[in-house]
Coordinates of C-alpha atoms in Angstrom, one line a residue:
X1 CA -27.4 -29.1 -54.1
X2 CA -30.8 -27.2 -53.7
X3 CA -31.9 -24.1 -51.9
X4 CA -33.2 -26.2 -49.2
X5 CA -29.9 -28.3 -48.8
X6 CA -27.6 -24.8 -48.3
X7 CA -30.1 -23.2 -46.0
X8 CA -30.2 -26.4 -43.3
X9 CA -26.0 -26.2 -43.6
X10 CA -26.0 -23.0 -43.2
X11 CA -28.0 -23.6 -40.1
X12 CA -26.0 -26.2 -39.0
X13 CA -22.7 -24.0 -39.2
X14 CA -24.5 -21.6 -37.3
X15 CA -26.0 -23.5 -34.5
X16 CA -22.5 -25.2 -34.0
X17 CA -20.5 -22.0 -34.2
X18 CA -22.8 -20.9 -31.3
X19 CA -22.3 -24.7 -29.5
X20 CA -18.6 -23.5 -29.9
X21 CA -18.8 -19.3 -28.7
X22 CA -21.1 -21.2 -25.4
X23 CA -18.6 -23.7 -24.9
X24 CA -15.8 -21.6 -25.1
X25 CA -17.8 -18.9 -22.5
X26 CA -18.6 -21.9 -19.6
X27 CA -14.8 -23.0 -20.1
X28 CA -13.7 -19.3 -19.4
X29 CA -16.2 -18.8 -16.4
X30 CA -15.4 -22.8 -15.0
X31 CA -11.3 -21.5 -15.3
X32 CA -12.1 -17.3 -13.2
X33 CA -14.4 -19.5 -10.9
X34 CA -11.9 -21.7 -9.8
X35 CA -9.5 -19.1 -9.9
X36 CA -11.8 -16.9 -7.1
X37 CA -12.4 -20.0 -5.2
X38 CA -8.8 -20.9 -5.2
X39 CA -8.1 -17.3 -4.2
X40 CA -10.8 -17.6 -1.2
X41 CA -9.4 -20.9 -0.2
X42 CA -6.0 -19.3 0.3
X43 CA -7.5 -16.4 2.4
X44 CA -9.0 -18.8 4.9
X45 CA -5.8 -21.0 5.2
X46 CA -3.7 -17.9 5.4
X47 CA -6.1 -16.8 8.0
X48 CA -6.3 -19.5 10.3
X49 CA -2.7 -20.1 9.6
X50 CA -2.2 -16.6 10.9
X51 CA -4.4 -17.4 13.7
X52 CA -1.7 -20.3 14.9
X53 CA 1.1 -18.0 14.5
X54 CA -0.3 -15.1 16.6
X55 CA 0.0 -17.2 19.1
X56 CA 3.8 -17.3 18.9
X57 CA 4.4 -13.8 17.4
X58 CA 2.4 -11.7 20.1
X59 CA 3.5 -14.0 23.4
X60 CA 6.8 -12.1 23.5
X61 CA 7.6 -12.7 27.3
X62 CA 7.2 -16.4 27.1
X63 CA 9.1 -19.1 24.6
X64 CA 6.4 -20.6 22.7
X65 CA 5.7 -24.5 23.1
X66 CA 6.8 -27.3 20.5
X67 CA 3.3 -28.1 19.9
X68 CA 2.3 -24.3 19.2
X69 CA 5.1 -23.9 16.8
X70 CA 4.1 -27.2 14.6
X71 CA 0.6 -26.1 14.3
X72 CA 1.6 -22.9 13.6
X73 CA 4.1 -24.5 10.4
X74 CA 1.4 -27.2 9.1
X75 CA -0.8 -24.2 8.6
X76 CA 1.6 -22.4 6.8
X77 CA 2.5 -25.3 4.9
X78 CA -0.9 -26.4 4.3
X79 CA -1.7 -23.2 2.3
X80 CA 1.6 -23.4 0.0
X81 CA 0.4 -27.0 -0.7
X82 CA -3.0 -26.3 -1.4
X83 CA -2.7 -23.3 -3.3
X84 CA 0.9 -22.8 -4.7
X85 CA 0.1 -20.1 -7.5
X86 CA -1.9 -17.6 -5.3
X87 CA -0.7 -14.8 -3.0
X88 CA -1.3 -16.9 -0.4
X89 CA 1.6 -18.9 -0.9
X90 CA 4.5 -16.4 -0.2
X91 CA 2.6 -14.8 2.5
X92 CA 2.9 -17.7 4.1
X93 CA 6.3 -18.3 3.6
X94 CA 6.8 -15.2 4.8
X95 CA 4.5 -15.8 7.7
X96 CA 6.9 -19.1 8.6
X97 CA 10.0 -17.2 8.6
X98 CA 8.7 -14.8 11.2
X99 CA 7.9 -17.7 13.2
X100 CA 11.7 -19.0 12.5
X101 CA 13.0 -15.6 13.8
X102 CA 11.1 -15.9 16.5
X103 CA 12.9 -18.8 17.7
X104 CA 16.5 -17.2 16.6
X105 CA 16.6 -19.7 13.6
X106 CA 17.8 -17.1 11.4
X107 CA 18.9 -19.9 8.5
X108 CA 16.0 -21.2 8.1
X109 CA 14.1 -17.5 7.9
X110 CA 16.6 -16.6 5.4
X111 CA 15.9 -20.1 3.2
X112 CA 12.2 -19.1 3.4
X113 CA 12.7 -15.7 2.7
X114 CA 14.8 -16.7 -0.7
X115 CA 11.8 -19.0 -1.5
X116 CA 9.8 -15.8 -2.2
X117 CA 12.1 -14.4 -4.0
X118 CA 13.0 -17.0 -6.3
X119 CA 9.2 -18.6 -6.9
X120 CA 6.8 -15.7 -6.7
X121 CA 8.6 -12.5 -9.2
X122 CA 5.1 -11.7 -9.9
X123 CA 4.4 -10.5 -6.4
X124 CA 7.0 -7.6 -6.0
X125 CA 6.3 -6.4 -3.0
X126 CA 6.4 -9.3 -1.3
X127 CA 9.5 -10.0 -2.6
X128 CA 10.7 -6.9 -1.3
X129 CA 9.4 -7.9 1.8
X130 CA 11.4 -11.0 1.6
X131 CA 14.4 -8.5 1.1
X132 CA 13.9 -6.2 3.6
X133 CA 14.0 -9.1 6.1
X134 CA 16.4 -10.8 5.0
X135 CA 18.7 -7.9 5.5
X136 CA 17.2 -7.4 8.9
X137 CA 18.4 -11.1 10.3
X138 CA 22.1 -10.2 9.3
X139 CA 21.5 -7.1 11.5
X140 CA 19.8 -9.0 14.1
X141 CA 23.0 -11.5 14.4
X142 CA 25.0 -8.7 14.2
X143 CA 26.5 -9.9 10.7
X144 CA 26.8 -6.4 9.5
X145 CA 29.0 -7.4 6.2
X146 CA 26.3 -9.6 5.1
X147 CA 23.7 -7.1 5.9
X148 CA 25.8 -4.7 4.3
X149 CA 25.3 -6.9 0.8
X150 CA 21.8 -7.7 1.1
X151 CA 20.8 -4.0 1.8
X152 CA 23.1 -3.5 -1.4
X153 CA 21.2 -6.0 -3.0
X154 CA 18.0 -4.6 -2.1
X155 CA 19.1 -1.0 -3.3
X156 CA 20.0 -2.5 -7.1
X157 CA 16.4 -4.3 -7.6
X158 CA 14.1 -1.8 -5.9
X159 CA 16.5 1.3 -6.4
X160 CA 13.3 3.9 -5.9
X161 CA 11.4 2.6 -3.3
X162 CA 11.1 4.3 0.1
X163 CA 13.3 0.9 1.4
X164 CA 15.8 0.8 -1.2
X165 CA 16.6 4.4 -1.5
X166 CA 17.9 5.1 1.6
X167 CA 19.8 1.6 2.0
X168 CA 23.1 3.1 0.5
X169 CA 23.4 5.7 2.6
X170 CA 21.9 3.1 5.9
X171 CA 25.0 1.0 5.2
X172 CA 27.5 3.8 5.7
X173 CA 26.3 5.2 8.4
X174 CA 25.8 1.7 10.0
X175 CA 29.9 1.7 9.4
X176 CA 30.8 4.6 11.2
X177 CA 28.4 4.0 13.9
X178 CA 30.6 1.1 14.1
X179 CA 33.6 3.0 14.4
X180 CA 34.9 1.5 11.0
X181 CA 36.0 4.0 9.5
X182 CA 37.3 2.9 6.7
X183 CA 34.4 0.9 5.3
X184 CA 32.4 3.8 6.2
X185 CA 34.2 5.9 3.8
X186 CA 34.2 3.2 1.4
X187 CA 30.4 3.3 1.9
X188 CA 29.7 6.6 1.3
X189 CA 31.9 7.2 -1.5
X190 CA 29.6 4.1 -2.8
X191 CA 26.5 6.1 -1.8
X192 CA 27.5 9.3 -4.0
X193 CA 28.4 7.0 -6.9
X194 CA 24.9 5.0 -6.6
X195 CA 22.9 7.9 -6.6
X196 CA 24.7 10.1 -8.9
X197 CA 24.2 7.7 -11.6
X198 CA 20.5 6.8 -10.0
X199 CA 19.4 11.0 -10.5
X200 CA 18.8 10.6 -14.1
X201 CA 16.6 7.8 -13.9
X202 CA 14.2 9.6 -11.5
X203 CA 10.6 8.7 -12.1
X204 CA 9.5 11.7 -10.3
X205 CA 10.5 15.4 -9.2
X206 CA 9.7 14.3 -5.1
X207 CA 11.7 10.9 -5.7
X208 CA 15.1 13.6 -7.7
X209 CA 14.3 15.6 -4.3
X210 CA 15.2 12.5 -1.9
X211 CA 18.0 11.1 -4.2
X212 CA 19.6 14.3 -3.9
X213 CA 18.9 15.1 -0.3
X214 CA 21.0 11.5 0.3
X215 CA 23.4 12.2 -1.7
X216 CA 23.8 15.8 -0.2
X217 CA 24.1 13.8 2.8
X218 CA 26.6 11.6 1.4
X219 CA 28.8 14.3 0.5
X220 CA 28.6 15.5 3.8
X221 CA 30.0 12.5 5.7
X222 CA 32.8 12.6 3.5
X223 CA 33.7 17.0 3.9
X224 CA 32.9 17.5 0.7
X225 CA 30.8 20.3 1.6
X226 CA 31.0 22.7 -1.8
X227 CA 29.1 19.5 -3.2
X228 CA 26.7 19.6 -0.4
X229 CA 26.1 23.0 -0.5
X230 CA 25.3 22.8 -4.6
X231 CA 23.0 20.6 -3.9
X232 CA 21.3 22.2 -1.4
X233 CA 21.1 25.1 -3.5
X234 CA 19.5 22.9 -5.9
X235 CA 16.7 21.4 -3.4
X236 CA 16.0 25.1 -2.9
X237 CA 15.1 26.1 -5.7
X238 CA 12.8 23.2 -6.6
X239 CA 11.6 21.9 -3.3
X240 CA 9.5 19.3 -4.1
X241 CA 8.9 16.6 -1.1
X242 CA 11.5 18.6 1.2
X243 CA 11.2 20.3 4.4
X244 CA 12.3 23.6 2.2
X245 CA 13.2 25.1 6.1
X246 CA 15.3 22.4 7.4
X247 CA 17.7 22.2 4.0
X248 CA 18.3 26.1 4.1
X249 CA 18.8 26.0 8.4
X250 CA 21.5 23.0 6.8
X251 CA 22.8 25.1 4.0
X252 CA 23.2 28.2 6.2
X253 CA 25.2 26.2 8.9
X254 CA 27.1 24.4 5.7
X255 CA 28.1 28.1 4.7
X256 CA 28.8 29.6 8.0
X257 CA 30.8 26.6 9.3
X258 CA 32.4 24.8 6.9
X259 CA 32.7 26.8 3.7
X260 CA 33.6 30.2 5.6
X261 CA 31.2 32.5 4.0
X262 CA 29.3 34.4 6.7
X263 CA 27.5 36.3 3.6
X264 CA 25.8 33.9 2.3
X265 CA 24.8 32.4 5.2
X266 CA 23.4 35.3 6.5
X267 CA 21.6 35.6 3.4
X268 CA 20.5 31.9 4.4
X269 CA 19.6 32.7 7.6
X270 CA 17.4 35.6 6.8
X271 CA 15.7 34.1 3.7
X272 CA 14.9 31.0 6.4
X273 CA 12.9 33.9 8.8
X274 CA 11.2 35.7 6.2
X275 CA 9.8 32.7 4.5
X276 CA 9.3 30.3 7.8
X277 CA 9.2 32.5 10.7
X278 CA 6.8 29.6 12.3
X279 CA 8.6 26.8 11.6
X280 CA 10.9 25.5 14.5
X281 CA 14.1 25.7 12.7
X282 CA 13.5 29.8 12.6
X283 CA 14.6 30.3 16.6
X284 CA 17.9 28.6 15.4
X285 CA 18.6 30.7 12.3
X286 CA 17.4 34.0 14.8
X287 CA 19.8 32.6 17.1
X288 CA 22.5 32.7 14.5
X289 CA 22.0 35.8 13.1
X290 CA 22.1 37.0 16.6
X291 CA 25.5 35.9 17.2
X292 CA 26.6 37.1 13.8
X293 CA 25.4 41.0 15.4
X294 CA 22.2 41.0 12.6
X295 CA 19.3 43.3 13.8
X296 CA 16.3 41.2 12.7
X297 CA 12.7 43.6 13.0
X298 CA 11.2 43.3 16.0
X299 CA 7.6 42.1 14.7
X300 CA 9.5 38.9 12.5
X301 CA 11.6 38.6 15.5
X302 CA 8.3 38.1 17.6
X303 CA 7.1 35.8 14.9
X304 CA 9.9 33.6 15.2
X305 CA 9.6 33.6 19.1
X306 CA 6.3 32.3 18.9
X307 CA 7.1 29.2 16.8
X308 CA 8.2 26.0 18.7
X309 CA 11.3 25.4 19.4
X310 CA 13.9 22.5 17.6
X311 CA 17.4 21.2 18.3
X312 CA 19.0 21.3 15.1
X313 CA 22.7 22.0 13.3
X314 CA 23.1 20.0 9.7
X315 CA 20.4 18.0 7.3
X316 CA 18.2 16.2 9.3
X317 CA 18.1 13.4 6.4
X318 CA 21.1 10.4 7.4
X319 CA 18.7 7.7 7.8
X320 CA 19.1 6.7 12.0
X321 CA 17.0 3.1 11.4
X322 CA 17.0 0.4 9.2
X323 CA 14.9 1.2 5.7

């Protein structure tokens, strides 16, 4: 083979390893391009598939018409058919079951709402979304033992999120508000066992300060108040993402009250003043000392007087409405 011969292969390799490295590029940017103008597609079909359904979802003092509510589905249906593997998709499932509970079919809400779940894993909050609701349209046919399992359900796959943290605790109190007393007891005993295996696994010291402020909680439902109080003790003294006031106002009341211990909840009480004499819980710890014949100094006393006033008595944390 001569000189000439190797150079002009050489060439050759060359020239097609850079047919190859183009081809290879145009195949990548033909693949993001159709996956931006599936992505825009999607946003215009969600769109005007939200457009149908505001029609149904903001007319709240009139039923809306057969013809309004099968636009309102084609659209939605249109954009899962037309683009399946976008974002697009569950939103609109989860667009279609609003439009289900807005005609009480709570069945067919649900079946949408497991669609998201099961198809698009990818797209977690969504399918906490899908969750949420679905727990929701127990509640809203006043199936509280199958709300009860979905919220449980809820709490196991999104354990520190600001919906499934609380949920534990939302199902027990749901039970006593019920006057069923002994699922709520059930309920909370579940609670303290959820989150005292949960604390551990704390990603973070403000997410530790809300698992234990539930669980404090918890503990207090059931008149386990030494518990309580330790716990409190230990939001104290690292207060991150607490109202630091409201949990000693709690603590003091805890030891006044319930544990019998008028020292330390004086010493409460007047570590509440001197550190928040302008937060509202401060008239009610002034108020106690008061009635325990404490002589609190005139200028903190005129501090405290200043700041607004709040009802108060125990932790301020049960959550009152659904996660």
């Amino acid at each position: 083979m001569t000189v000439k011969s190797v150079t002009s292969d050489k060439r050759q390799a060359t020239s097609n390893n850079r047919s190859k490295h183009v081809g290879a590029l145009v195949l990548a940017s033909l693949i993001a391009a159709s996956g931006c103008s599936a992505s825009y597609s999607g946003e215009r079909l969600f769109w005007q598939a939200q457009r149908h359904a505001a029609n149904i979802l903001n007319a709240r003092s009139s039923a809306p018409t057969p013809e309004q509510v099968a636009e309102a589905m084609t659209a939605c249906e249109l954009v899962i058919t037309r683009v399946p593997q976008t974002v697009w998709a569950p939103r609109a499932y989860l667009l279609m079951a609003s439009l289900h509970l807005r005609q009480r079919q709570y069945d067919k809400a649900r079946e949408a709402y497991a669609l998201v779940v099961q198809n698009y894993h990818r797209y977690q909050d969504l399918c906490l979304q899908a969750r949420m609701h679905r727990a929701k349209s127990y509640e809203a046919q006043d199936l509280w033992d199958e709300a009860a399992d979905a919220y449980y359900e809820l709490a196991d796959y999104y354990p520190w999120t600001a919906i499934g943290l609380p949920a534990p605790l939302y199902v027990a109190e749901n039970y006593r508000r019920r006057r069923q007393t002994e699922e709520a007891t059930e309920a909370y005993q579940r609670a303290v066992g959820r989150y005292t295996k949960l604390l551990p696994t704390s990603p973070t010291k403000e997410l530790t300060a809300k698992a234990k402020m539930l669980l404090a909680a918890a503990h207090q439902r059931l008149d386990k108040w030494p518990e309580a109080a330790r716990l409190m003790e230990e939001l104290i003294a690292a207060p991150d993402g607490i109202d630091q006031a409201a949990v000693l106002m709690s603590l003091g009341v805890a030891y006044q009250t319930k544990l019998d211990d008028p020292a330390k909840a004086r010493q409460t009480y007047e570590r509440l003043l001197t550190a928040f004499p302008q937060h509202p819980m401060s008239k009610i710890a002034k108020a106690r000392l008061e009635q325990m014949g404490v002589s609190i100094p005139a200028e903190l006393a005129a501090r405290v007087d200043a700041s607004p006033l709040s009802s108060g008595g125990t932790l301020t944390i049960i959550p009152r409405k659904s996660p």
